[in-house]
Short mmCIF file of C-alpha atoms in Angstrom, two decimals:
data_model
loop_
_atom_site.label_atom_id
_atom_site.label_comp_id
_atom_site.label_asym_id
_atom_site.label_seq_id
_atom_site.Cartn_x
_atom_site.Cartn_y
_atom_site.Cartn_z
CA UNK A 1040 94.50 149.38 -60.56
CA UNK A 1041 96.94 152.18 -60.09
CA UNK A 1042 99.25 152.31 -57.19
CA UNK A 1043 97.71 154.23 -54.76
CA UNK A 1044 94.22 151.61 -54.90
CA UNK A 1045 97.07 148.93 -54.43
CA UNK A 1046 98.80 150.51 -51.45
CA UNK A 1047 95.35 151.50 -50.31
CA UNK A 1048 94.15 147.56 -51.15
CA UNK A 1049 97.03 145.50 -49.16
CA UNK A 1050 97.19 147.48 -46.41
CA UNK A 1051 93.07 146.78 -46.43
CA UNK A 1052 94.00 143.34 -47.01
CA UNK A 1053 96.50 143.00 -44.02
CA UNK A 1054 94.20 144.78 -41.55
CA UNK A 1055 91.31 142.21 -42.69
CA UNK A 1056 93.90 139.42 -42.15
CA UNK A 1057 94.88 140.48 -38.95
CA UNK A 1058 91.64 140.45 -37.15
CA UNK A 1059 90.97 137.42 -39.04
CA UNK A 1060 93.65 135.74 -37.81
CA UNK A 1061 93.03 136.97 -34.55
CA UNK A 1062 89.97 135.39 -34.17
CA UNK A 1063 90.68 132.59 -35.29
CA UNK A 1064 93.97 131.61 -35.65
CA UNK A 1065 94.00 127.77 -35.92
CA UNK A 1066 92.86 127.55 -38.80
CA UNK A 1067 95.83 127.29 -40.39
CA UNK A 1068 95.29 130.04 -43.18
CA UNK A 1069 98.23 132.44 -44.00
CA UNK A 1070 98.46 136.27 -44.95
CA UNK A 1071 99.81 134.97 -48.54
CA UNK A 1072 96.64 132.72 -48.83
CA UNK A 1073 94.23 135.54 -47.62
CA UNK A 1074 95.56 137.98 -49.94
CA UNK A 1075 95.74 136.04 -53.00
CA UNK A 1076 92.47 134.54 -52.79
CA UNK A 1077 91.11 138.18 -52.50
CA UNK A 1078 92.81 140.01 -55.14
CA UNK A 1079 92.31 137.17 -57.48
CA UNK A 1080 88.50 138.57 -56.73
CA UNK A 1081 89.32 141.86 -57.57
CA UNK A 1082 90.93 140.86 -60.63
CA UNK A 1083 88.98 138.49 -62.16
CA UNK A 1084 85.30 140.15 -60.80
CA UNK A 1085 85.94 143.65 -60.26
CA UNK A 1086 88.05 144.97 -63.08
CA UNK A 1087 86.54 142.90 -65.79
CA UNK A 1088 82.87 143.88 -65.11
CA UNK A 1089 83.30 147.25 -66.50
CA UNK A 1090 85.84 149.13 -69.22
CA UNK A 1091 86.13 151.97 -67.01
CA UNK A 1092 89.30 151.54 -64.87
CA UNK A 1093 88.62 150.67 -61.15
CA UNK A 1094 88.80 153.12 -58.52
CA UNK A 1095 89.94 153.41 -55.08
CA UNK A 1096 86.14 153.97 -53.77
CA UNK A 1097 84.82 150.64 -56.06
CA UNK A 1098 87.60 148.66 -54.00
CA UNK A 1099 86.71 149.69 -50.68
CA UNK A 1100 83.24 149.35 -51.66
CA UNK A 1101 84.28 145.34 -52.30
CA UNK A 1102 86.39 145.19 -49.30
CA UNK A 1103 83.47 146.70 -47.04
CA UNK A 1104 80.96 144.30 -48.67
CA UNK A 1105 83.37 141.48 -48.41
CA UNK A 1106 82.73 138.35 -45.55
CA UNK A 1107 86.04 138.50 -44.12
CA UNK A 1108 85.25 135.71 -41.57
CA UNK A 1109 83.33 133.23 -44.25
CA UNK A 1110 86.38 133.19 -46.40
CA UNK A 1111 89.24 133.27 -43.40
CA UNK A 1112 87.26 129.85 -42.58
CA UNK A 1113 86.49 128.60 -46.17
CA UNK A 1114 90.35 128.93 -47.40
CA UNK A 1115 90.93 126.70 -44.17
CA UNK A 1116 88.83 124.18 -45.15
CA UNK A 1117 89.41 124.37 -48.91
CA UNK A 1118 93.49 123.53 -47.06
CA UNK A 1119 92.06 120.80 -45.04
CA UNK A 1120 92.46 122.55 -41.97
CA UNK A 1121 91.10 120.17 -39.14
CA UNK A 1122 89.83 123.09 -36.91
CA UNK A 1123 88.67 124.90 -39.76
CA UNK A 1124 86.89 121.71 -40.73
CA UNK A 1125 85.47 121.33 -36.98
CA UNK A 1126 83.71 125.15 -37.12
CA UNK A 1127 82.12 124.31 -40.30
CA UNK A 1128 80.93 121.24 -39.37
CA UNK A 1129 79.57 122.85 -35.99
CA UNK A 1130 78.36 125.97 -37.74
CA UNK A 1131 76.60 125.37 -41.17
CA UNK A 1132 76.01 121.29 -41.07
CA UNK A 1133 72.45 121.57 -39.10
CA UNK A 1134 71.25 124.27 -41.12
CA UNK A 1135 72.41 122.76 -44.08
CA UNK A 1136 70.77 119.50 -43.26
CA UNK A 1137 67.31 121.52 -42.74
CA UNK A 1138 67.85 123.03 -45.76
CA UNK A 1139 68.69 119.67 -48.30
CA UNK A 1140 65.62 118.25 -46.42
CA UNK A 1141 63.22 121.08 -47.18
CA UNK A 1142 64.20 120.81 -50.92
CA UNK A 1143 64.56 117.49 -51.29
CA UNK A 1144 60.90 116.79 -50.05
CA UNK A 1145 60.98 113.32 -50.90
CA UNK A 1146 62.49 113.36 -54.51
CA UNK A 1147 66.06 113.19 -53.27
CA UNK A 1148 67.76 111.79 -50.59
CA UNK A 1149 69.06 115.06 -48.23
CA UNK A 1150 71.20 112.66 -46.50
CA UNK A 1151 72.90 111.76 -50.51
CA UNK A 1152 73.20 115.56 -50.89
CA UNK A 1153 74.28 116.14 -47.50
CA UNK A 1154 77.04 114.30 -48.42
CA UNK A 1155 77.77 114.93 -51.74
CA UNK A 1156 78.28 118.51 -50.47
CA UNK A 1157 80.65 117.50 -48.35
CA UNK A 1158 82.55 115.25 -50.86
CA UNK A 1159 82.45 118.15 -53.35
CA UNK A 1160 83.78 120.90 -50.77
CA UNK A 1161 86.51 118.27 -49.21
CA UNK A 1162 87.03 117.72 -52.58
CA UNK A 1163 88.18 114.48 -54.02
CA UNK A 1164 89.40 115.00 -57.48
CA UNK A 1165 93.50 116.19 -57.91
CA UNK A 1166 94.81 118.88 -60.21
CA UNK A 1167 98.27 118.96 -61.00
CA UNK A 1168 98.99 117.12 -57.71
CA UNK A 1169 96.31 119.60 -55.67
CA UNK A 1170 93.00 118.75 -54.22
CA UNK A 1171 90.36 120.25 -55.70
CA UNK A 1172 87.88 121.80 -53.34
CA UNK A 1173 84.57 123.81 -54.12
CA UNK A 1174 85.56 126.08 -51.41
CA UNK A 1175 87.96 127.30 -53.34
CA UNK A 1176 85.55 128.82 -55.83
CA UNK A 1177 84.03 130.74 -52.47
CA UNK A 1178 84.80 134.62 -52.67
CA UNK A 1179 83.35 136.35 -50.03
CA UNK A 1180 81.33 138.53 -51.89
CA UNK A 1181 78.14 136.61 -50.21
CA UNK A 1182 77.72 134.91 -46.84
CA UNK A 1183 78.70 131.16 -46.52
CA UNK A 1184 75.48 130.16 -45.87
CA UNK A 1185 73.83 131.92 -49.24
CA UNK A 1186 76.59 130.66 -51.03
CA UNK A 1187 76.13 126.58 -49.02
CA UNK A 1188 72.41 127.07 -50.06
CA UNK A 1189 73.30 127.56 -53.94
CA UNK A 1190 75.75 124.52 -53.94
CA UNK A 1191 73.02 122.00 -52.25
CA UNK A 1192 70.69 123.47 -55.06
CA UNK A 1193 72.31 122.70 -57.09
CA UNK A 1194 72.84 119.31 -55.56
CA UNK A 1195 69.74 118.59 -55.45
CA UNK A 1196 68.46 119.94 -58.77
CA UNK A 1197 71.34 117.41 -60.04
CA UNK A 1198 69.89 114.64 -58.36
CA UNK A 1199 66.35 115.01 -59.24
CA UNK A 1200 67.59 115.27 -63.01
CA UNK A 1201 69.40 111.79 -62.42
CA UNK A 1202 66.05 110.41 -61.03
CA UNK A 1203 64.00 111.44 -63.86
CA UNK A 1204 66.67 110.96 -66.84
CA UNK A 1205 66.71 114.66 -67.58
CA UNK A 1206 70.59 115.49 -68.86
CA UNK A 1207 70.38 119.50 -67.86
CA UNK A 1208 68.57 122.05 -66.37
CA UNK A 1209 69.23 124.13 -69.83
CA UNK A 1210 68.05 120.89 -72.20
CA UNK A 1211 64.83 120.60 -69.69
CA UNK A 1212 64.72 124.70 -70.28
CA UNK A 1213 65.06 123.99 -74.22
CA UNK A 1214 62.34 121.41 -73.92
CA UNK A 1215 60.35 123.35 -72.52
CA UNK A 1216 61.02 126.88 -74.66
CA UNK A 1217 60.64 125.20 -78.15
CA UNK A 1218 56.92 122.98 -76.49
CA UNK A 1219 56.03 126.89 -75.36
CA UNK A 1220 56.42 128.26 -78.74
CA UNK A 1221 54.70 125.87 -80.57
CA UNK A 1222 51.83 126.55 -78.19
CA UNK A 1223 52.04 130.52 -77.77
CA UNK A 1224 51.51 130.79 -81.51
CA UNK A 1225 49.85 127.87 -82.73
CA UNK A 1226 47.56 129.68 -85.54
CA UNK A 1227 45.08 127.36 -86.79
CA UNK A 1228 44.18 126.31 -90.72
CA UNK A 1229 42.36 128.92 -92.58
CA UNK A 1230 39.08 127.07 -93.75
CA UNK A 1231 37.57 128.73 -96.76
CA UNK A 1232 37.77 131.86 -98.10
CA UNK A 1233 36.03 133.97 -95.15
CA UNK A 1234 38.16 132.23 -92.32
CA UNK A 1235 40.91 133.46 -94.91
CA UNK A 1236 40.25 136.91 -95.00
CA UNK A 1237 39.78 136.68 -91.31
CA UNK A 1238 43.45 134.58 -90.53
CA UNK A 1239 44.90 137.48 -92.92
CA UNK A 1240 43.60 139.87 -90.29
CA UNK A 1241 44.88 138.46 -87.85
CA UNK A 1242 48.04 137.63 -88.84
CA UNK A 1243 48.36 141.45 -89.75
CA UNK A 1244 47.13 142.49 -86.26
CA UNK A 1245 49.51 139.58 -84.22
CA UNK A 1246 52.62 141.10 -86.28
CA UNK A 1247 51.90 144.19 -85.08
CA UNK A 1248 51.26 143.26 -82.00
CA UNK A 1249 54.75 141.41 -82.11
CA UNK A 1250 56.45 144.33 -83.41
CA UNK A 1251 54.95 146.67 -80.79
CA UNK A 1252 55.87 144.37 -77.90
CA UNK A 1253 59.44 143.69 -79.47
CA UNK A 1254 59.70 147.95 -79.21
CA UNK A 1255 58.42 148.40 -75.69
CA UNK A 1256 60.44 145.41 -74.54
CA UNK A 1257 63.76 147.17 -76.18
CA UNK A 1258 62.96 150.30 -74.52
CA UNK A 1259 62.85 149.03 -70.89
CA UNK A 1260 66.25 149.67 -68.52
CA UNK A 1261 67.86 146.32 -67.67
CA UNK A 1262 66.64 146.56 -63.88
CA UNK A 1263 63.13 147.02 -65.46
CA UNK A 1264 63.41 143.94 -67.28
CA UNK A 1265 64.83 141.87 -64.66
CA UNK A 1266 61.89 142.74 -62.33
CA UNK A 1267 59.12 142.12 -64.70
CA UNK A 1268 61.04 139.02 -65.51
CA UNK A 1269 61.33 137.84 -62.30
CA UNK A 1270 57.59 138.70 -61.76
CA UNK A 1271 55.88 137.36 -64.11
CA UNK A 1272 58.10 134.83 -65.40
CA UNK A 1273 59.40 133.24 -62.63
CA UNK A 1274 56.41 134.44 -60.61
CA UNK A 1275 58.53 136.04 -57.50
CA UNK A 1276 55.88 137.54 -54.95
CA UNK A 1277 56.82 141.22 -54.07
CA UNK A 1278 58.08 140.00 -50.84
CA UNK A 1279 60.35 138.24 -52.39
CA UNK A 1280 61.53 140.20 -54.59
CA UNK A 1281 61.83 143.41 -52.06
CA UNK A 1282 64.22 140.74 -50.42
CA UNK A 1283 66.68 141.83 -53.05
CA UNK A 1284 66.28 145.48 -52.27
CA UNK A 1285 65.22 145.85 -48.81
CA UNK A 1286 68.22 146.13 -47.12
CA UNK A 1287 69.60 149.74 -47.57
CA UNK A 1288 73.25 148.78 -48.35
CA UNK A 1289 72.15 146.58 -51.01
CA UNK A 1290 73.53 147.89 -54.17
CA UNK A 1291 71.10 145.94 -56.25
CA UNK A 1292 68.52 149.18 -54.65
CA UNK A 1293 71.29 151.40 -55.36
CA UNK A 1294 71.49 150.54 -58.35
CA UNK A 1295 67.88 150.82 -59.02
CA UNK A 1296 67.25 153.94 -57.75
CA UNK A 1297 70.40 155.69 -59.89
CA UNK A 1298 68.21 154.57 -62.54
CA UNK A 1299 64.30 154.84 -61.75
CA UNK A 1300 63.42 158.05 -62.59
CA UNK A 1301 61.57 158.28 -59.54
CA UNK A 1302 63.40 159.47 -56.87
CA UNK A 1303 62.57 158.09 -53.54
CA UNK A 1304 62.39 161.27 -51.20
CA UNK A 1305 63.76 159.22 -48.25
CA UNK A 1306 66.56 157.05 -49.91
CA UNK A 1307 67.27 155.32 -46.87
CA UNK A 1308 63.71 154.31 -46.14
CA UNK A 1309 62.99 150.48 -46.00
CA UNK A 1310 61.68 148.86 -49.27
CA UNK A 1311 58.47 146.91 -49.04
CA UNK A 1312 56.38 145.16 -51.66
CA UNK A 1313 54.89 148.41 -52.44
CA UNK A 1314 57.90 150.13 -53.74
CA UNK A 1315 58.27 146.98 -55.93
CA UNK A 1316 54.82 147.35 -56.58
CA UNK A 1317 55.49 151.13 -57.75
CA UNK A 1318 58.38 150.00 -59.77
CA UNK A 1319 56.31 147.38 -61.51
CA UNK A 1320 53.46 149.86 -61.76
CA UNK A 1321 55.61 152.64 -63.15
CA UNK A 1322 57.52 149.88 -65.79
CA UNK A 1323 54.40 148.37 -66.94
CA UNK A 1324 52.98 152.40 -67.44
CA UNK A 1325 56.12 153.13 -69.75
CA UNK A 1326 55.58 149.62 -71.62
CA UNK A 1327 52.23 150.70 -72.51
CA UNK A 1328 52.79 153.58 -73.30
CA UNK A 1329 55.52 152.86 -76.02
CA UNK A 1330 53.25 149.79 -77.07
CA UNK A 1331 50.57 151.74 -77.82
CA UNK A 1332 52.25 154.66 -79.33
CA UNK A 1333 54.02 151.82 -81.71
CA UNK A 1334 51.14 150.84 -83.05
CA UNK A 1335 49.33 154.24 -83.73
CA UNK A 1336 52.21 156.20 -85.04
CA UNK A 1337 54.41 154.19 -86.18
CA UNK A 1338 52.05 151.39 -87.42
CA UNK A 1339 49.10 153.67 -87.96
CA UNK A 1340 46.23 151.27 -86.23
CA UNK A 1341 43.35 153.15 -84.90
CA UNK A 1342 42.04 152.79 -81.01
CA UNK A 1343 39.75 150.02 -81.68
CA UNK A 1344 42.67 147.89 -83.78
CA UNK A 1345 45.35 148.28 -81.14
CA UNK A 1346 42.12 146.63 -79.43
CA UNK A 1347 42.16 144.22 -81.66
CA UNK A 1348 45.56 143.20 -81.32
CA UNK A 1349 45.68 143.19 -77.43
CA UNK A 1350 42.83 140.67 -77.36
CA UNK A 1351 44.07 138.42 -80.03
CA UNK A 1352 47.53 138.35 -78.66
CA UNK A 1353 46.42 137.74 -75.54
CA UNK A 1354 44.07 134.92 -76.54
CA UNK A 1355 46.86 133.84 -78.26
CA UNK A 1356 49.54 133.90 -75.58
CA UNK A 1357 46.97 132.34 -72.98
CA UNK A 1358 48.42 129.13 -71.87
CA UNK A 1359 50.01 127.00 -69.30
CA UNK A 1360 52.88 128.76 -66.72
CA UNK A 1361 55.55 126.42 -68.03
CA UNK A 1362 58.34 128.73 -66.29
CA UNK A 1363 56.17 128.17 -63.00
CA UNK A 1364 57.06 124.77 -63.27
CA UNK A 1365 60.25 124.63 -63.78
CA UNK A 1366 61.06 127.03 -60.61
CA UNK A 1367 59.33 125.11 -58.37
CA UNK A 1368 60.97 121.83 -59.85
CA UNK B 694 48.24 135.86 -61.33
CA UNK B 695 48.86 138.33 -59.10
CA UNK B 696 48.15 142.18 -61.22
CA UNK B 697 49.29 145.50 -60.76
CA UNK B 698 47.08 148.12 -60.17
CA UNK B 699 45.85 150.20 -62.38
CA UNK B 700 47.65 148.51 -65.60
CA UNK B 701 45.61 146.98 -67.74
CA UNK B 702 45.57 143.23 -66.64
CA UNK B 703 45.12 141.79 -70.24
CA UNK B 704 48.05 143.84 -71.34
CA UNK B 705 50.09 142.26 -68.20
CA UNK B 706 48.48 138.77 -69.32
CA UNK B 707 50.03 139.36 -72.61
CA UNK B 708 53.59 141.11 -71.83
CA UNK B 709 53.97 138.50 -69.48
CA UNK B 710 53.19 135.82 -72.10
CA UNK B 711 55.88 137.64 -74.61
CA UNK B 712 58.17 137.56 -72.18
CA UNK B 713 57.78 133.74 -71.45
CA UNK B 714 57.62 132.88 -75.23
CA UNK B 715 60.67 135.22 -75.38
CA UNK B 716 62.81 133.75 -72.40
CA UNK B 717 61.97 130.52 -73.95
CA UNK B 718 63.03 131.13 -77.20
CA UNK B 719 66.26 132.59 -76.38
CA UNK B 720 66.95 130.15 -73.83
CA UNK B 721 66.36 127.33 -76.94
CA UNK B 722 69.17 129.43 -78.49
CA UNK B 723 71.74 130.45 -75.89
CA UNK B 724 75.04 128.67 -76.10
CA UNK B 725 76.34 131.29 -73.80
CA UNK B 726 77.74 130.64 -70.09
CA UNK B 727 75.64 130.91 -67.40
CA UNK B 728 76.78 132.56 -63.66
CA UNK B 729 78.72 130.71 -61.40
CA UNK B 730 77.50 129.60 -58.36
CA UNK B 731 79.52 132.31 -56.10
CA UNK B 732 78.49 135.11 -58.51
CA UNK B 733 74.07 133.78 -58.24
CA UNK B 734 74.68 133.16 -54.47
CA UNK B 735 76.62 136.86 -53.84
CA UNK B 736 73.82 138.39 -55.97
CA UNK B 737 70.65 136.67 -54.15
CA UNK B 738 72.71 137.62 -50.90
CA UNK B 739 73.20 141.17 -52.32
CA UNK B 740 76.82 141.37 -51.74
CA UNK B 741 77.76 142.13 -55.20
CA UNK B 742 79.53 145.83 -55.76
CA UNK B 743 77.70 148.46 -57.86
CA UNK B 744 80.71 148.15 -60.69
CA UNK B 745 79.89 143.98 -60.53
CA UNK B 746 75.31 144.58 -60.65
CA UNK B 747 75.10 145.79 -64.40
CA UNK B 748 76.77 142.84 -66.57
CA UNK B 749 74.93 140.57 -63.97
CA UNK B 750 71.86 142.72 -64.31
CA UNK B 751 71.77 142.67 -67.85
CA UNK B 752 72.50 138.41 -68.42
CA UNK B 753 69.94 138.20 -65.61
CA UNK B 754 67.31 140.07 -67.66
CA UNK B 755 68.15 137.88 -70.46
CA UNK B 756 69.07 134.49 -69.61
CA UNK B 757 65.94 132.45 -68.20
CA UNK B 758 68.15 129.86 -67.25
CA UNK B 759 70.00 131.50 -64.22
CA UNK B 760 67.02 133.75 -63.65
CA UNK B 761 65.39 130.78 -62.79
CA UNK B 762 68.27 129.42 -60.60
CA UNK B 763 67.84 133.13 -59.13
CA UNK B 764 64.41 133.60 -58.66
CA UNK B 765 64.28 129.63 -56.92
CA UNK B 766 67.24 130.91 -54.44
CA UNK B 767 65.36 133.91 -53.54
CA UNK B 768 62.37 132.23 -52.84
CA UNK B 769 64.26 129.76 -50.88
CA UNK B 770 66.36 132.64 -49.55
CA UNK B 771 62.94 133.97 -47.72
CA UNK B 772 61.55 130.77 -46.64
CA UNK B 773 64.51 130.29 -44.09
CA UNK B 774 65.27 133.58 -43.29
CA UNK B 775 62.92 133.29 -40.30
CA UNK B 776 64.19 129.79 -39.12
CA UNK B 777 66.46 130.23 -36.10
CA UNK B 778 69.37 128.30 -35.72
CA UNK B 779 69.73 126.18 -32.49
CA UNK B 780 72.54 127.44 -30.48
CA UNK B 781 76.01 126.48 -30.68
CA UNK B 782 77.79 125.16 -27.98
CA UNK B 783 80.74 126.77 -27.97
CA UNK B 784 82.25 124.87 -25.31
CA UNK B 785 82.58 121.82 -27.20
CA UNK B 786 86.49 120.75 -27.53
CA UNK B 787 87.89 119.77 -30.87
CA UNK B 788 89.56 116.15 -29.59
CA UNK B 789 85.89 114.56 -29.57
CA UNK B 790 86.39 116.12 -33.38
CA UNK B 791 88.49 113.64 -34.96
CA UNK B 792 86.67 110.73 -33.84
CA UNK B 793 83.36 112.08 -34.94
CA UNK B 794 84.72 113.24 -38.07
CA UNK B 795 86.59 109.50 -38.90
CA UNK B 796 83.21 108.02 -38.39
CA UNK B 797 81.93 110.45 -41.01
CA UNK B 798 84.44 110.71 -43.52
CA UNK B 799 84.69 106.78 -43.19
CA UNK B 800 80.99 106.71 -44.39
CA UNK B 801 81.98 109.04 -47.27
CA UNK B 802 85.21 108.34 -48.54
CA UNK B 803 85.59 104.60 -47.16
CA UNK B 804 88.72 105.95 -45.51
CA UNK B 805 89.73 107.07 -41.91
CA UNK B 806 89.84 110.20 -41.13
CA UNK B 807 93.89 110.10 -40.64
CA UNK B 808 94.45 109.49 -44.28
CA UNK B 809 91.57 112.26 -45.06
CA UNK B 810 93.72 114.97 -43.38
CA UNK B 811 96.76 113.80 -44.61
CA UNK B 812 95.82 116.37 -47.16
CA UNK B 813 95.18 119.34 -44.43
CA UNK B 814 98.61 118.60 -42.94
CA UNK B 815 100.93 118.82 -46.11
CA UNK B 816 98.30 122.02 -47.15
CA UNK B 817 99.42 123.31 -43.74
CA UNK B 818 102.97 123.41 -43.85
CA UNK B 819 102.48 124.83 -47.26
CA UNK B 820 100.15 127.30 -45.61
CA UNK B 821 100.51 130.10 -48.10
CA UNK B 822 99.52 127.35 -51.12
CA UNK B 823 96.02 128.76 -52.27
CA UNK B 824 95.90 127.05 -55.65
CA UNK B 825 92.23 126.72 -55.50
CA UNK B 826 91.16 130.39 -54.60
CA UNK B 827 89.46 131.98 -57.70
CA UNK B 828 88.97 128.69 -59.87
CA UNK B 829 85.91 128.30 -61.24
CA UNK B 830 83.41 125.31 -60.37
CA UNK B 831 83.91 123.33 -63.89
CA UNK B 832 80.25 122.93 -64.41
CA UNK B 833 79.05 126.56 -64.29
CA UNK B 834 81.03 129.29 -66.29
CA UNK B 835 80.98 132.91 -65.15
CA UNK B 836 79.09 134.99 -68.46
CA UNK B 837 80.46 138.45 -66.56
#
């Protein structure tokens, strides 16, 4: 950061603390505190996330984005501020309590992750002769409540693993990949010489097909493969997914739009499940297209054997939505 | 399954089968970190930057593990958008507070709430002590 961002930064900073503090100003948090928590941020979130140096227009972009009031009232509580403690407790415990219920729909115990939350943001365990509190680890980049709902997630994900002697979420992941494989390419025992020449055949054709898929995948953008992923992997509806985009500040849609080739003629336009829908539409066209030119040029199958392959990969790849499960667990 | 238009559905039935069998296998793999909790819950909430989206993007697009995490908050995320919150009353004094609180931190910590705030009194007078800002939560590494 050069020294016109940081002039331009603290005196951001000190206006942000200011009206903070003005609102609110028993909860006990300093300037100092406010500041330090912030450009920590900035240092550890903004300037390593890219090798280009960070601008002026990149920090005010933070700052604006940044939930000023969430983090004035999570550094007083992560400080054990008593008032602080009091707002939170008014503001976020009901909605919280909904919200552990609705997950825990009977597997876990919302009032056991109710309160484990609360342990785990009071914070129980000392470093170095400080408290630790999960509130510290609160930025401000998202709203309290987003960032409440990911901790009791997470609570509750933890809990249902202790209930049904699962260690992790990534071991119950790694289960499940390496049972997937297995079943996604199972090939059966060629049987005589016939079933030989025919599993020789179709080993050629599902290599290809591999290869071809392994090409298209390569040549989608990032934002492409996230929203396939999210798709058909995780099986996202559109509306949820246009969640992530709809609002016009959202620089998750900036983001995509810099890089869609289509251009939205109205950029600020809302974005409903049928831009996502084009997006898909227009990703799945280009994947296709470089699937199908893999195989015929650069593999040299004819029409009816790129046939081939998509109907023995497919018959191939048919089998249970082990991803769908795992989301919804 | 839900299709697009005008695509080919048994080419969708199989890209999204290579991408399963792929998320799978490179989840069996990954020894990588996964995304905080602050850095999922800022993204689902869309308050990351435009400089902070691509890294986040990219492990996103690669790492089933915290897509999943992503894709359940999202969902969640929509579900409860629409549920109103009952008002607050903002009348309410804080002394009623402390007595409330006791009875719940007694429950939690087996302790009254006096030797609970002990903590938010020292951490007052040292009001510019922010130790715990930035630290991440121990179980959940940032990858950005």
């Amino acid at each position: 950061m050069d020294a016109a961002a940081k002039a331009f930064t603290e005196t951001a900073i000190a206006e942000m603390y200011a009206r903070c503090n003005e609102n609110a100003p028993n909860y006990g948090v300093s300037a100092a505190a406010f500041s330090t928590s912030i450009l920590k941020t900035i240092e550890k979130r903004l300037e390593t996330a890219s090798v280009e140096p960070l601008t002026a227009a990149e920090i005010r972009e933070f700052l604006d984005n940044l939930q000023a009031d969430d983090l004035f009232l999570a550094l007083g509580c992560a400080a054990g501020n008593e008032r602080a403690w009091w707002e939170f407790d008014q503001t976020h415990r009901s909605y919280m309590e909904r919200f552990a219920r609705h997950l825990a729909r009977g597997d876990a115990d919302p009032d056991e992750v109710i309160g484990n939350v609360y342990i785990e943001l009071y914070g129980t365990r000392v470093v170095d002769g400080e408290r630790y509190s999960k509130f510290g680890t609160y930025s401000g980049r998202g709203s309290l409540r987003g960032w409440l709902r990911t901790i009791i997630w997470h609570s509750v994900v933890d809990q249902h693993r202790a209930g049904h002697s699962e260690v992790s979420l990534d071991e119950m992941t790694e289960t499940i990949g390496e049972g997937a494989a297995h079943a996604a390419f199972a090939i059966p025992t060629p049987d005589g010489d016939s079933q030989m020449v025919e599993q020789v055949a179709r080993d050629k054709y599902r290599s290809a097909t591999a290869a071809a898929l392994s090409e298209a995948f390569a040549a989608l953008e990032p934002h492409e493969k996230l929203l396939i992923a999210l798709y058909h992997v995780d099986n996202l509806k559109l509306r949820e997914i246009s969640r992530l985009v709809e609002d016009e500040a959202s620089p998750l849609r900036g983001w995509i739009k810099r890089r869609s080739s289509a251009r939205e003629k109205d950029p600020s336009a809302r974005i409903h499940e049928s831009t996502v829908m084009r997006w898909l539409e227009k990703s799945y066209e280009r994947i296709l297209d470089v699937f199908k030119r893999d195989l015929a040029v650069r593999q040299g199958l004819n029409a009816d054997e790129v046939e081939i392959c998509i109907g023995l990969a497919a018959a191939d790849l048919a089998g249970p939505d082990l991803y769908r499960d795992l989301a919804a667990g | 399954m839900q299709y697009i238009d005008n695509i080919d559905t048994r080419f969708q039935d199989l890209f999204a089968g290579f991408l399963r069998d792929r998320t799978n296998a490179l989840s069996a793999s990954a020894s990588s970190s996964h995304l905080d909790e602050d850095t999922l819950a800022a993204f689902v909430d869309g308050g990351l930057t435009l400089r902070e989206i691509d890294p986040i993007v990219v492990h996103l697009a690669e790492c089933g593990h915290c897509r999943t995490s992503a894709a359940a908050l999202l969902r969640l995320e929509a579900e409860f958008a629409d549920i109103a919150m009952p008002a607050r009353d903002t009348q309410v004094e804080s002394p009623g507070f402390a007595e409330a609180l006791s009875s719940w931190f007694s429950q939690l910590f087996g302790t009254s709430a006096d030797g609970v705030f002990a903590h938010g009194e020292r951490s007052e007078k040292d009001g510019d002590d922010d130790k715990n800002a930035g630290k991440d939560d121990d179980g959940r590494n940032d990858a950005e």
